[in-house]
């Protein structure tokens, strides 16, 4: 029995080893998507559900001291939205640049299709066709938004090098590998696509890149600060100095709301990029100015709703930033607003440190704004504005009310004194000196009483208006509803017929009684002529005509203003389009020059003998 068990164990072990040998080649043929995983350059973000509401972020500086920090705070808020797992981020710069975003998305789709076709051709061992597709994908990704698609560009470059290796173009492949590692030292090269000598070359180049000399690139933008990305990584707000860069041409991308995305390759030194305004910039500036003028009133939420409509998103996350004097912390009011009805999904007030501590110091406030939604009250939106009455105005109203009450009390007191003096005057001899004194004093008290009562009533009335006019404070759904709706148009003057209809109608005459004998029909009485409509009073006609003229004048002014605004937007759009065309022409010329240079290098390399050509042919 024992020898048979040993033979069975030996047979099982032999079968296991044979299975491993058979599985090895099959595993090498698995699709590249499971084997090639370049690093993700952006921070990991939680995947939001497909039906998650889209949110755009805007930061508005309420004073000059907060402008730079407000731009930095936008980036942190965008990261908080992207990491929330329940909201979908739409960058305001992309939402306002519709044409540019459409072009970049078209290039992304083109690149993705080319990369997919290249991978399919590579798996089918048609490596020459794969090289063409991966090169096309690489060029298309260079025209996309590399602040979000640099990972895909790096993957396309790696697969282009793999296709060149498979075609025997080792020198060109090594040039592509050097470029890939210079831009992304952590790029992964799978041994399933690269032979051992090429993997040795990859590791040698990686070490040289990591230990080589580093350079610095200083990026500035005009006319506004912008988010700066270098090779897909966020590096700060311009002007910014980017250190620890390799000696290569790096992809620099700058993004700012209201301006077209600008992107080009730069080496160490100075890089100044100009941002071209888009057609939506005037509207953005108008709405942000409205918010900055009245950051606590209903105009704030109304302007933010219009901004959401301009960006075509259902929610807006707004950060109102006040810097103040000195190096103290920023005062930040944040709200996430539903564009449809103005409901504040989230609201928070807090302080955020400046400088390097801003990123960590703002997380608590931003998490509060994106983590949960505030329910509506009885189906009505919740708001957090003061209804148009500022705290200083309300305080002044209360002071005036108190002053009015004091003056009324003083008026009543002096009125009683004047009445007392009058009674005493009547009981005193009229020709005496005391009577004259009582008369003079009584008149004085009477004047003081009248003035006190009048001033008290006026002061109390003005104070009541300052303190209570404009509705209640924050959280009032009724006040928010009134503020979010446009003011109703003035009611037209009722016509004369309506005025007449409201007058009491005359009673009909009693029926005429006839004797029983008089049964013969009486001759038909002539029908009374219908009463002519009474002409409307002259004052009503004048009011109606005046209202009509006022409406026509208002409509004309509105049309003129809209016409001027459309002309301004059209002019800016044409200027932006012209600048974009010039930049595209310059970029095409630059790409053509690089292509010619690369073609020249290829021709020179082909003339030289290939490295280890006999060994590679045998391999």
Coordinates of C-alpha atoms in Angstrom, one line a residue:
X1 CA 0.0 0.0 0.0
X2 CA 2.8 2.4 0.8
X3 CA 4.5 2.2 -2.6
X4 CA 1.2 2.8 -4.3
X5 CA 0.6 5.9 -2.2
X6 CA 4.1 7.2 -3.0
X7 CA 3.5 6.7 -6.7
X8 CA 0.2 8.5 -6.5
X9 CA 1.8 11.5 -4.7
X10 CA 4.6 11.6 -7.3
X11 CA 1.9 11.6 -10.1
X12 CA 0.0 14.4 -8.4
X13 CA 3.2 16.5 -8.0
X14 CA 4.2 15.9 -11.6
X15 CA 0.7 17.0 -12.8
X16 CA 0.9 20.2 -10.8
X17 CA 4.3 21.0 -12.3
X18 CA 3.1 20.3 -15.8
X19 CA 0.0 22.6 -15.2
X20 CA 2.2 25.4 -14.1
X21 CA 4.3 25.1 -17.2
X22 CA 1.2 25.2 -19.3
X23 CA -0.4 28.1 -17.5
X24 CA 2.7 30.3 -17.8
X25 CA 2.5 31.1 -21.6
X26 CA -1.2 31.5 -21.4
X27 CA -0.9 34.0 -18.6
X28 CA 1.6 36.0 -20.7
X29 CA -1.1 36.4 -23.3
X30 CA -3.7 38.0 -21.0
X31 CA -4.9 41.5 -22.0
X32 CA -2.7 44.4 -21.2
X33 CA -5.4 46.2 -19.1
X34 CA -4.7 43.6 -16.4
X35 CA -0.9 43.9 -16.6
X36 CA -0.1 47.6 -17.4
X37 CA -1.1 50.0 -14.7
X38 CA 0.7 53.3 -14.8
X39 CA 0.5 55.3 -11.6
X40 CA -2.5 57.6 -10.9
X41 CA -1.2 61.1 -10.7
X42 CA -4.2 62.8 -9.2
X43 CA -5.4 62.2 -5.6
X44 CA -7.7 59.2 -5.2
X45 CA -11.3 60.3 -5.3
X46 CA -14.4 58.4 -4.2
X47 CA -16.6 57.3 -7.0
X48 CA -19.9 59.3 -7.0
X49 CA -23.1 57.6 -8.2
X50 CA -24.3 58.2 -11.7
X51 CA -27.2 60.2 -10.5
X52 CA -25.2 62.4 -8.1
X53 CA -25.9 66.1 -8.5
X54 CA -23.3 68.2 -10.3
X55 CA -21.7 70.9 -8.2
X56 CA -19.5 73.8 -9.3
X57 CA -17.3 75.8 -6.9
X58 CA -16.8 79.6 -6.8
X59 CA -14.9 81.6 -4.2
X60 CA -15.6 85.3 -3.9
X61 CA -13.2 87.7 -2.1
X62 CA -15.0 90.4 -0.1
X63 CA -11.9 92.5 0.2
X64 CA -8.5 92.8 -1.6
X65 CA -6.7 91.0 1.2
X66 CA -8.5 87.8 0.5
X67 CA -8.1 87.5 -3.3
X68 CA -5.1 85.2 -3.5
X69 CA -6.4 83.0 -0.7
X70 CA -9.8 82.7 -2.3
X71 CA -8.3 81.2 -5.4
X72 CA -6.4 78.7 -3.3
X73 CA -9.5 77.8 -1.4
X74 CA -11.3 76.9 -4.6
X75 CA -8.9 74.1 -5.2
X76 CA -9.4 72.7 -1.7
X77 CA -13.2 72.9 -2.1
X78 CA -13.1 71.1 -5.5
X79 CA -11.1 68.3 -3.9
X80 CA -13.6 68.1 -1.1
X81 CA -16.5 67.8 -3.6
X82 CA -14.6 65.1 -5.7
X83 CA -13.7 63.1 -2.5
X84 CA -17.2 63.3 -1.0
X85 CA -18.5 60.2 -2.9
X86 CA -22.0 61.8 -3.2
X87 CA -21.4 64.9 -5.4
X88 CA -20.1 65.2 -8.9
X89 CA -17.5 68.0 -9.5
X90 CA -17.9 70.3 -12.5
X91 CA -15.1 72.9 -12.7
X92 CA -16.4 76.4 -13.2
X93 CA -13.7 77.1 -15.8
X94 CA -14.9 74.1 -17.8
X95 CA -18.6 74.9 -17.4
X96 CA -18.2 78.5 -18.7
X97 CA -15.9 77.6 -21.6
X98 CA -18.4 75.4 -23.5
X99 CA -16.7 75.5 -26.9
X100 CA -13.2 74.8 -25.5
X101 CA -14.5 72.0 -23.3
X102 CA -16.3 70.4 -26.2
X103 CA -13.1 70.4 -28.3
X104 CA -11.1 68.9 -25.5
X105 CA -13.6 66.2 -24.9
X106 CA -13.6 65.4 -28.6
X107 CA -9.8 65.0 -28.5
X108 CA -10.1 62.8 -25.4
X109 CA -12.7 60.6 -27.2
X110 CA -10.4 60.4 -30.3
X111 CA -7.4 59.5 -28.1
X112 CA -9.4 56.8 -26.2
X113 CA -10.6 55.2 -29.4
X114 CA -7.1 55.2 -30.9
X115 CA -5.6 53.7 -27.7
X116 CA -8.3 51.0 -27.7
X117 CA -7.6 50.2 -31.4
X118 CA -3.9 50.1 -30.7
X119 CA -4.3 47.7 -27.9
X120 CA -6.5 45.4 -30.0
X121 CA -3.9 45.5 -32.8
X122 CA -1.1 44.7 -30.4
X123 CA -3.0 41.7 -28.9
X124 CA -3.5 40.5 -32.5
X125 CA 0.3 40.8 -33.0
X126 CA -0.1 43.5 -35.7
X127 CA 2.5 45.7 -33.9
X128 CA 3.0 48.1 -36.9
X129 CA -0.6 49.0 -36.9
X130 CA -0.5 49.2 -33.1
X131 CA 2.3 51.7 -33.3
X132 CA 0.3 54.0 -35.6
X133 CA -2.7 53.9 -33.3
X134 CA -0.7 54.6 -30.1
X135 CA 1.1 57.5 -31.8
X136 CA -2.3 58.9 -32.8
X137 CA -3.6 58.5 -29.3
X138 CA -0.5 60.3 -27.9
X139 CA -1.0 63.3 -30.2
X140 CA -4.7 63.5 -29.4
X141 CA -4.1 63.4 -25.7
X142 CA -1.7 66.3 -26.0
X143 CA -4.7 68.4 -27.2
X144 CA -6.9 67.3 -24.3
X145 CA -6.9 68.6 -20.7
X146 CA -3.7 67.1 -19.3
X147 CA -4.6 68.3 -15.8
X148 CA -7.0 65.4 -15.9
X149 CA -5.7 63.1 -18.7
X150 CA -1.9 62.9 -18.1
X151 CA -2.2 59.4 -16.8
X152 CA -3.7 58.2 -20.1
X153 CA -1.0 60.1 -22.1
X154 CA 1.7 58.4 -20.1
X155 CA 0.1 55.0 -20.8
X156 CA -0.1 55.7 -24.5
X157 CA 3.6 56.7 -24.6
X158 CA 4.6 53.4 -22.8
X159 CA 2.6 51.3 -25.2
X160 CA 4.1 53.3 -28.2
X161 CA 7.5 52.3 -26.9
X162 CA 6.4 48.7 -26.5
X163 CA 5.2 48.6 -30.1
X164 CA 8.5 50.1 -31.3
X165 CA 10.3 47.3 -29.5
X166 CA 8.1 44.7 -31.1
X167 CA 8.9 46.2 -34.5
X168 CA 12.7 46.2 -33.9
X169 CA 12.9 50.0 -33.6
X170 CA 15.0 49.8 -30.5
X171 CA 16.7 53.2 -30.8
X172 CA 13.3 55.0 -31.2
X173 CA 11.9 53.0 -28.4
X174 CA 14.7 54.1 -26.0
X175 CA 14.0 57.7 -26.9
X176 CA 10.3 57.2 -26.1
X177 CA 11.2 55.5 -22.8
X178 CA 13.5 58.4 -21.8
X179 CA 10.7 60.9 -22.5
X180 CA 8.2 58.8 -20.5
X181 CA 10.4 58.5 -17.5
X182 CA 11.5 62.2 -17.6
X183 CA 7.9 63.3 -17.4
X184 CA 6.8 60.5 -15.0
X185 CA 9.6 58.7 -13.2
X186 CA 7.2 56.2 -11.7
X187 CA 5.7 55.0 -15.0
X188 CA 5.4 51.2 -15.0
X189 CA 6.9 49.1 -17.8
X190 CA 5.7 45.5 -17.8
X191 CA 8.1 42.7 -18.7
X192 CA 5.3 41.2 -20.7
X193 CA 5.9 43.9 -23.3
X194 CA 9.6 44.6 -22.9
X195 CA 12.4 42.1 -23.2
X196 CA 15.0 41.8 -20.4
X197 CA 17.6 44.1 -22.0
X198 CA 14.9 46.8 -22.4
X199 CA 13.8 46.4 -18.8
X200 CA 17.4 46.8 -17.8
X201 CA 17.5 50.0 -19.8
X202 CA 14.3 51.2 -18.2
X203 CA 15.6 50.7 -14.7
X204 CA 18.9 52.4 -15.6
X205 CA 17.1 55.4 -17.0
X206 CA 14.8 55.6 -14.0
X207 CA 17.7 55.7 -11.6
X208 CA 19.4 58.4 -13.7
X209 CA 16.2 60.5 -13.8
X210 CA 15.7 60.2 -10.0
X211 CA 19.3 61.0 -9.1
X212 CA 20.0 63.5 -11.8
X213 CA 20.1 67.3 -11.6
X214 CA 16.8 69.0 -11.0
X215 CA 15.5 72.3 -12.4
X216 CA 13.0 74.9 -11.4
X217 CA 10.2 76.4 -13.5
X218 CA 8.5 79.7 -12.5
X219 CA 5.0 80.0 -13.9
X220 CA 3.0 83.2 -14.0
X221 CA -0.3 84.0 -15.7
X222 CA -2.0 87.1 -17.0
X223 CA -4.5 88.8 -16.3
X224 CA -5.6 86.8 -13.3
X225 CA -4.1 84.1 -11.0
X226 CA -4.8 80.5 -12.1
X227 CA -4.4 76.9 -11.0
X228 CA -1.2 75.5 -12.2
X229 CA -0.7 71.8 -13.2
X230 CA 2.7 70.4 -14.3
X231 CA 2.5 67.0 -15.9
X232 CA -0.9 66.4 -14.5
X233 CA 0.0 67.3 -10.9
X234 CA -1.4 70.4 -9.1
X235 CA 1.5 72.7 -8.2
X236 CA -0.3 75.8 -6.7
X237 CA -1.7 79.1 -7.7
X238 CA 0.2 81.4 -10.1
X239 CA 2.7 82.9 -9.7
X240 CA 4.3 79.7 -8.4
X241 CA 7.8 78.2 -8.5
X242 CA 7.8 74.5 -9.4
X243 CA 11.0 72.8 -8.2
X244 CA 12.4 69.2 -8.6
X245 CA 11.7 69.0 -12.3
X246 CA 13.8 66.9 -14.7
X247 CA 15.6 68.4 -17.6
X248 CA 12.8 67.9 -20.1
X249 CA 9.9 69.6 -21.8
X250 CA 7.1 69.5 -19.2
X251 CA 3.3 69.9 -19.9
X252 CA 2.1 73.1 -18.1
X253 CA -1.7 73.6 -17.8
X254 CA -3.3 76.7 -16.3
X255 CA -7.0 77.0 -15.4
X256 CA -9.1 80.0 -14.3
X257 CA -12.9 80.5 -14.3
X258 CA -14.1 82.8 -17.1
X259 CA -10.9 82.1 -19.2
X260 CA -10.0 79.5 -21.8
X261 CA -7.6 76.7 -20.6
X262 CA -4.0 77.3 -21.7
X263 CA -1.6 74.5 -22.1
X264 CA 1.9 74.1 -23.6
X265 CA 5.3 72.5 -23.0
X266 CA 7.9 74.4 -21.1
X267 CA 11.5 73.8 -19.8
X268 CA 13.2 75.2 -16.7
X269 CA 13.2 79.0 -16.3
X270 CA 10.4 81.5 -16.7
X271 CA 7.0 80.7 -18.2
X272 CA 4.3 83.3 -18.6
X273 CA 1.0 82.2 -20.0
X274 CA -1.8 84.5 -21.1
X275 CA -5.4 83.5 -20.4
X276 CA -8.0 84.4 -23.1
X277 CA -11.4 85.5 -21.8
X278 CA -14.5 83.5 -22.8
X279 CA -17.9 84.9 -23.7
X280 CA -19.3 84.1 -20.2
X281 CA -16.7 86.3 -18.4
X282 CA -18.8 89.5 -18.2
X283 CA -21.7 87.6 -16.7
X284 CA -19.5 85.9 -14.2
X285 CA -18.0 89.3 -13.1
X286 CA -21.4 90.9 -12.8
X287 CA -22.8 88.1 -10.6
X288 CA -19.7 87.9 -8.4
X289 CA -19.8 91.7 -7.9
X290 CA -23.5 91.5 -6.9
X291 CA -22.6 88.8 -4.2
X292 CA -19.6 90.9 -3.0
X293 CA -21.8 94.0 -2.6
X294 CA -24.4 92.3 -0.4
X295 CA -23.0 89.1 0.9
X296 CA -25.7 88.8 3.6
X297 CA -28.8 89.7 1.6
X298 CA -31.2 88.0 -0.6
X299 CA -29.3 89.3 -3.7
X300 CA -26.5 86.9 -2.8
X301 CA -28.6 83.8 -3.3
X302 CA -30.3 85.3 -6.4
X303 CA -26.9 86.0 -8.0
X304 CA -25.7 82.5 -7.1
X305 CA -28.7 80.9 -8.7
X306 CA -28.1 82.9 -11.9
X307 CA -24.5 81.8 -11.8
X308 CA -25.7 78.2 -11.6
X309 CA -27.9 78.7 -14.6
X310 CA -25.0 80.3 -16.5
X311 CA -22.8 77.3 -15.7
X312 CA -25.7 74.8 -16.3
X313 CA -25.3 73.0 -13.0
X314 CA -27.9 72.1 -10.4
X315 CA -25.9 73.2 -7.4
X316 CA -23.3 75.9 -6.5
X317 CA -20.9 75.7 -3.7
X318 CA -20.0 79.3 -2.8
X319 CA -17.2 80.5 -0.5
X320 CA -17.4 84.2 0.6
X321 CA -13.9 85.0 1.9
X322 CA -12.9 88.1 4.0
X323 CA -9.3 88.6 4.7
X324 CA -9.2 91.8 6.8
X325 CA -6.0 93.5 8.0
X326 CA -2.9 91.8 9.2
X327 CA -2.0 88.1 9.1
X328 CA -5.1 86.9 11.0
X329 CA -7.2 84.0 9.7
X330 CA -9.7 84.3 6.9
X331 CA -13.4 84.6 7.7
X332 CA -15.3 82.3 5.4
X333 CA -19.0 81.9 4.8
X334 CA -19.8 78.8 2.8
X335 CA -23.1 77.6 1.4
X336 CA -24.2 75.0 -1.1
X337 CA -27.2 76.2 -2.9
X338 CA -29.8 74.5 -5.0
X339 CA -30.2 76.5 -8.3
X340 CA -33.8 75.5 -8.8
X341 CA -35.4 77.1 -5.8
X342 CA -32.5 78.7 -3.8
X343 CA -32.6 76.0 -1.0
X344 CA -29.4 76.0 1.0
X345 CA -28.3 72.4 1.1
X346 CA -25.5 73.3 3.5
X347 CA -24.4 76.4 5.3
X348 CA -21.3 77.0 7.5
X349 CA -19.3 79.9 8.9
X350 CA -15.8 79.6 10.2
X351 CA -12.2 80.8 10.1
X352 CA -9.5 79.3 7.9
X353 CA -5.7 79.9 8.5
X354 CA -3.6 81.6 5.7
X355 CA -0.5 80.3 4.0
X356 CA 0.6 76.7 4.1
X357 CA -1.9 75.8 6.8
X358 CA -4.9 76.7 4.6
X359 CA -5.2 73.2 3.1
X360 CA -5.5 71.4 6.4
X361 CA -7.2 74.2 8.2
X362 CA -10.1 74.4 5.7
X363 CA -11.0 70.6 5.7
X364 CA -13.5 70.8 8.7
X365 CA -15.5 73.7 7.1
X366 CA -15.5 72.1 3.6
X367 CA -16.5 68.7 4.9
X368 CA -19.4 70.2 6.7
X369 CA -20.5 71.8 3.3
X370 CA -20.4 68.5 1.3
X371 CA -21.1 65.7 3.7
X372 CA -24.9 66.1 4.3
X373 CA -27.9 67.9 2.9
X374 CA -30.2 70.1 5.0
X375 CA -33.9 69.1 4.6
X376 CA -36.5 71.6 3.5
X377 CA -38.9 73.0 6.1
X378 CA -42.5 71.9 5.2
X379 CA -41.4 71.5 1.6
X380 CA -40.1 75.1 1.4
X381 CA -36.5 76.1 0.9
X382 CA -34.3 77.1 3.8
X383 CA -32.1 80.2 3.4
X384 CA -29.5 82.0 5.5
X385 CA -29.6 85.6 4.6
X386 CA -30.8 88.6 6.6
X387 CA -33.6 89.6 4.3
X388 CA -31.9 92.7 3.2
X389 CA -31.4 94.2 6.7
X390 CA -27.8 94.3 7.8
X391 CA -26.9 94.0 11.5
X392 CA -25.7 97.6 11.7
X393 CA -28.9 98.9 10.1
X394 CA -31.0 96.8 12.5
X395 CA -29.0 98.2 15.5
X396 CA -29.6 101.7 14.3
X397 CA -33.3 101.0 14.0
X398 CA -33.5 99.8 17.6
X399 CA -31.7 102.9 18.8
X400 CA -34.1 105.1 16.9
X401 CA -37.1 103.2 18.3
X402 CA -35.8 103.7 21.9
X403 CA -35.1 107.3 21.2
X404 CA -38.6 107.8 19.8
X405 CA -40.2 106.2 22.9
X406 CA -38.1 108.5 25.2
X407 CA -39.2 111.5 23.2
X408 CA -42.9 110.5 23.4
X409 CA -42.6 110.0 27.1
X410 CA -41.0 113.4 27.5
X411 CA -43.7 115.0 25.3
X412 CA -46.4 113.4 27.4
X413 CA -44.7 114.7 30.6
X414 CA -44.4 118.3 29.3
X415 CA -47.9 118.2 28.0
X416 CA -49.2 117.3 31.5
X417 CA -47.1 120.1 32.9
X418 CA -48.4 122.6 30.4
X419 CA -52.0 121.5 31.3
X420 CA -51.2 121.9 35.0
X421 CA -49.8 125.4 34.4
X422 CA -52.9 126.3 32.4
X423 CA -55.2 125.3 35.2
X424 CA -53.2 127.2 37.7
X425 CA -53.2 130.2 35.4
X426 CA -57.0 130.2 35.4
X427 CA -57.2 130.3 39.2
X428 CA -54.7 133.2 39.5
X429 CA -55.6 136.9 39.1
X430 CA -55.0 137.7 35.5
X431 CA -53.2 141.1 36.2
X432 CA -50.7 139.6 38.6
X433 CA -47.0 138.9 37.9
X434 CA -47.4 135.2 38.7
X435 CA -50.1 134.9 36.1
X436 CA -47.7 136.2 33.4
X437 CA -45.1 133.7 34.6
X438 CA -47.5 130.8 34.5
X439 CA -48.7 131.8 31.0
X440 CA -45.1 132.0 29.7
X441 CA -44.1 128.7 31.3
X442 CA -47.2 126.9 30.1
X443 CA -46.6 128.0 26.5
X444 CA -43.0 126.8 26.6
X445 CA -44.1 123.4 28.1
X446 CA -46.8 123.1 25.4
X447 CA -44.2 123.7 22.6
X448 CA -41.8 121.2 24.1
X449 CA -44.5 118.7 24.4
X450 CA -45.6 119.1 20.8
X451 CA -42.1 118.9 19.5
X452 CA -41.3 115.8 21.6
X453 CA -44.4 114.0 20.4
X454 CA -43.7 114.8 16.8
X455 CA -40.0 113.8 17.0
X456 CA -40.8 110.7 19.0
X457 CA -43.3 109.5 16.4
X458 CA -40.9 110.2 13.5
X459 CA -38.0 108.5 15.3
X460 CA -40.0 105.4 16.2
X461 CA -41.3 105.1 12.7
X462 CA -37.9 105.4 11.1
X463 CA -36.5 103.0 13.6
X464 CA -39.2 100.4 13.0
X465 CA -38.5 100.6 9.2
X466 CA -34.7 100.1 9.7
X467 CA -35.2 97.3 12.1
X468 CA -38.0 95.3 10.5
X469 CA -38.3 96.3 6.8
X470 CA -37.3 93.5 4.3
X471 CA -38.6 90.4 6.2
X472 CA -37.1 88.1 8.8
X473 CA -33.7 86.8 9.2
X474 CA -31.9 83.7 8.1
X475 CA -33.7 80.4 7.9
X476 CA -37.0 82.0 6.8
X477 CA -38.5 80.0 3.9
X478 CA -41.1 82.7 3.3
X479 CA -38.6 85.5 3.0
X480 CA -36.4 83.3 0.7
X481 CA -39.4 82.6 -1.5
X482 CA -40.2 86.3 -1.8
X483 CA -36.6 87.2 -2.5
X484 CA -36.1 84.5 -5.1
X485 CA -39.1 85.5 -7.2
X486 CA -39.0 88.5 -9.4
X487 CA -41.0 91.5 -8.3
X488 CA -44.6 91.5 -9.7
X489 CA -45.4 93.9 -12.5
X490 CA -47.5 96.9 -11.5
X491 CA -51.2 96.2 -12.0
X492 CA -52.6 98.1 -15.0
X493 CA -55.2 100.8 -14.4
X494 CA -58.7 99.2 -14.6
X495 CA -60.7 100.1 -17.7
X496 CA -63.8 102.3 -17.5
X497 CA -66.1 99.3 -17.9
X498 CA -64.7 97.7 -14.8
X499 CA -65.2 100.9 -12.8
X500 CA -68.7 101.1 -13.9
X501 CA -69.4 97.5 -13.0
X502 CA -68.5 98.2 -9.4
X503 CA -71.2 100.9 -9.1
X504 CA -74.6 99.8 -7.5
X505 CA -76.9 98.6 -10.2
X506 CA -80.4 100.3 -10.4
X507 CA -83.3 98.1 -9.3
X508 CA -85.7 97.1 -12.1
X509 CA -89.1 98.7 -12.1
X510 CA -92.0 96.7 -10.5
X511 CA -94.2 94.8 -13.0
X512 CA -97.1 96.8 -14.3
X513 CA -100.4 95.4 -13.0
X514 CA -103.2 95.0 -15.5
X515 CA -106.9 94.5 -14.8
X516 CA -108.4 91.0 -15.6
X517 CA -110.6 92.4 -18.2
X518 CA -107.8 93.9 -20.2
X519 CA -106.7 90.6 -21.8
X520 CA -106.0 92.0 -25.2
X521 CA -102.3 92.3 -25.9
X522 CA -101.1 95.7 -25.5
X523 CA -99.1 97.3 -28.3
X524 CA -95.4 96.4 -28.1
X525 CA -93.5 99.1 -26.3
X526 CA -90.4 100.3 -28.1
X527 CA -87.2 98.8 -26.8
X528 CA -85.1 101.3 -25.0
X529 CA -81.9 102.1 -26.7
X530 CA -78.8 100.6 -25.0
X531 CA -77.2 103.1 -22.8
X532 CA -74.0 104.5 -24.3
X533 CA -70.9 103.6 -22.2
X534 CA -69.9 106.4 -20.0
X535 CA -66.6 107.8 -20.9
X536 CA -63.8 107.1 -18.4
X537 CA -62.8 109.9 -16.2
X538 CA -60.0 112.0 -17.6
X539 CA -57.7 111.2 -14.8
X540 CA -58.1 107.4 -15.5
X541 CA -57.2 107.9 -19.1
X542 CA -54.2 110.0 -18.3
X543 CA -53.0 107.4 -15.7
X544 CA -53.4 104.6 -18.2
X545 CA -51.6 106.5 -21.0
X546 CA -48.8 107.4 -18.5
X547 CA -48.4 103.8 -17.4
X548 CA -48.4 102.6 -21.0
X549 CA -45.7 105.1 -21.9
X550 CA -43.7 104.2 -18.9
X551 CA -43.9 100.5 -19.8
X552 CA -42.9 101.2 -23.4
X553 CA -40.0 103.3 -22.2
X554 CA -38.9 100.6 -19.8
X555 CA -39.2 97.9 -22.5
X556 CA -37.2 100.0 -24.9
X557 CA -34.4 100.6 -22.3
X558 CA -34.3 96.9 -21.5
X559 CA -34.0 96.0 -25.2
X560 CA -31.3 98.5 -25.7
X561 CA -29.4 97.2 -22.7
X562 CA -29.8 93.6 -23.9
X563 CA -28.6 94.6 -27.4
X564 CA -25.5 96.3 -26.0
X565 CA -24.8 93.3 -23.8
X566 CA -25.2 90.9 -26.7
X567 CA -22.9 93.1 -28.9
X568 CA -20.3 93.1 -26.1
X569 CA -20.5 89.3 -25.6
X570 CA -20.2 88.8 -29.4
X571 CA -17.2 91.1 -29.6
X572 CA -15.5 89.3 -26.8
X573 CA -16.3 85.9 -28.3
X574 CA -14.8 87.0 -31.6
X575 CA -11.7 88.2 -29.9
X576 CA -11.4 85.0 -27.9
X577 CA -12.0 82.9 -31.1
X578 CA -9.3 84.9 -32.9
X579 CA -6.8 84.4 -30.1
X580 CA -7.6 80.7 -29.9
X581 CA -7.1 80.3 -33.6
X582 CA -3.7 82.1 -33.4
X583 CA -2.7 79.9 -30.5
X584 CA -3.8 76.8 -32.3
X585 CA -1.8 77.9 -35.4
X586 CA 1.2 78.5 -33.3
X587 CA 0.8 75.1 -31.5
X588 CA 0.4 73.4 -34.9
X589 CA 3.6 75.0 -36.2
X590 CA 5.4 74.0 -33.0
X591 CA 4.1 70.4 -33.3
X592 CA 5.1 70.3 -37.0
X593 CA 8.6 71.5 -36.1
X594 CA 8.9 68.8 -33.4
X595 CA 7.6 66.2 -35.8
X596 CA 10.2 67.2 -38.4
X597 CA 13.0 67.2 -35.8
X598 CA 11.9 63.7 -34.5
X599 CA 11.7 62.5 -38.1
X600 CA 15.2 63.8 -38.8
X601 CA 16.5 62.0 -35.6
X602 CA 14.8 58.8 -36.7
X603 CA 16.5 59.0 -40.1
X604 CA 19.9 59.6 -38.5
X605 CA 19.3 56.7 -36.1
X606 CA 18.3 54.4 -38.9
X607 CA 21.6 55.1 -40.7
X608 CA 23.5 53.9 -37.6
X609 CA 23.9 50.2 -36.9
X610 CA 21.3 48.9 -34.4
X611 CA 22.3 47.9 -30.9
X612 CA 22.7 44.0 -30.5
X613 CA 20.9 43.6 -33.8
X614 CA 21.9 39.9 -34.2
X615 CA 20.9 39.1 -30.7
X616 CA 17.5 40.7 -31.1
X617 CA 16.9 38.9 -34.4
X618 CA 17.6 35.5 -32.7
X619 CA 15.4 36.5 -29.8

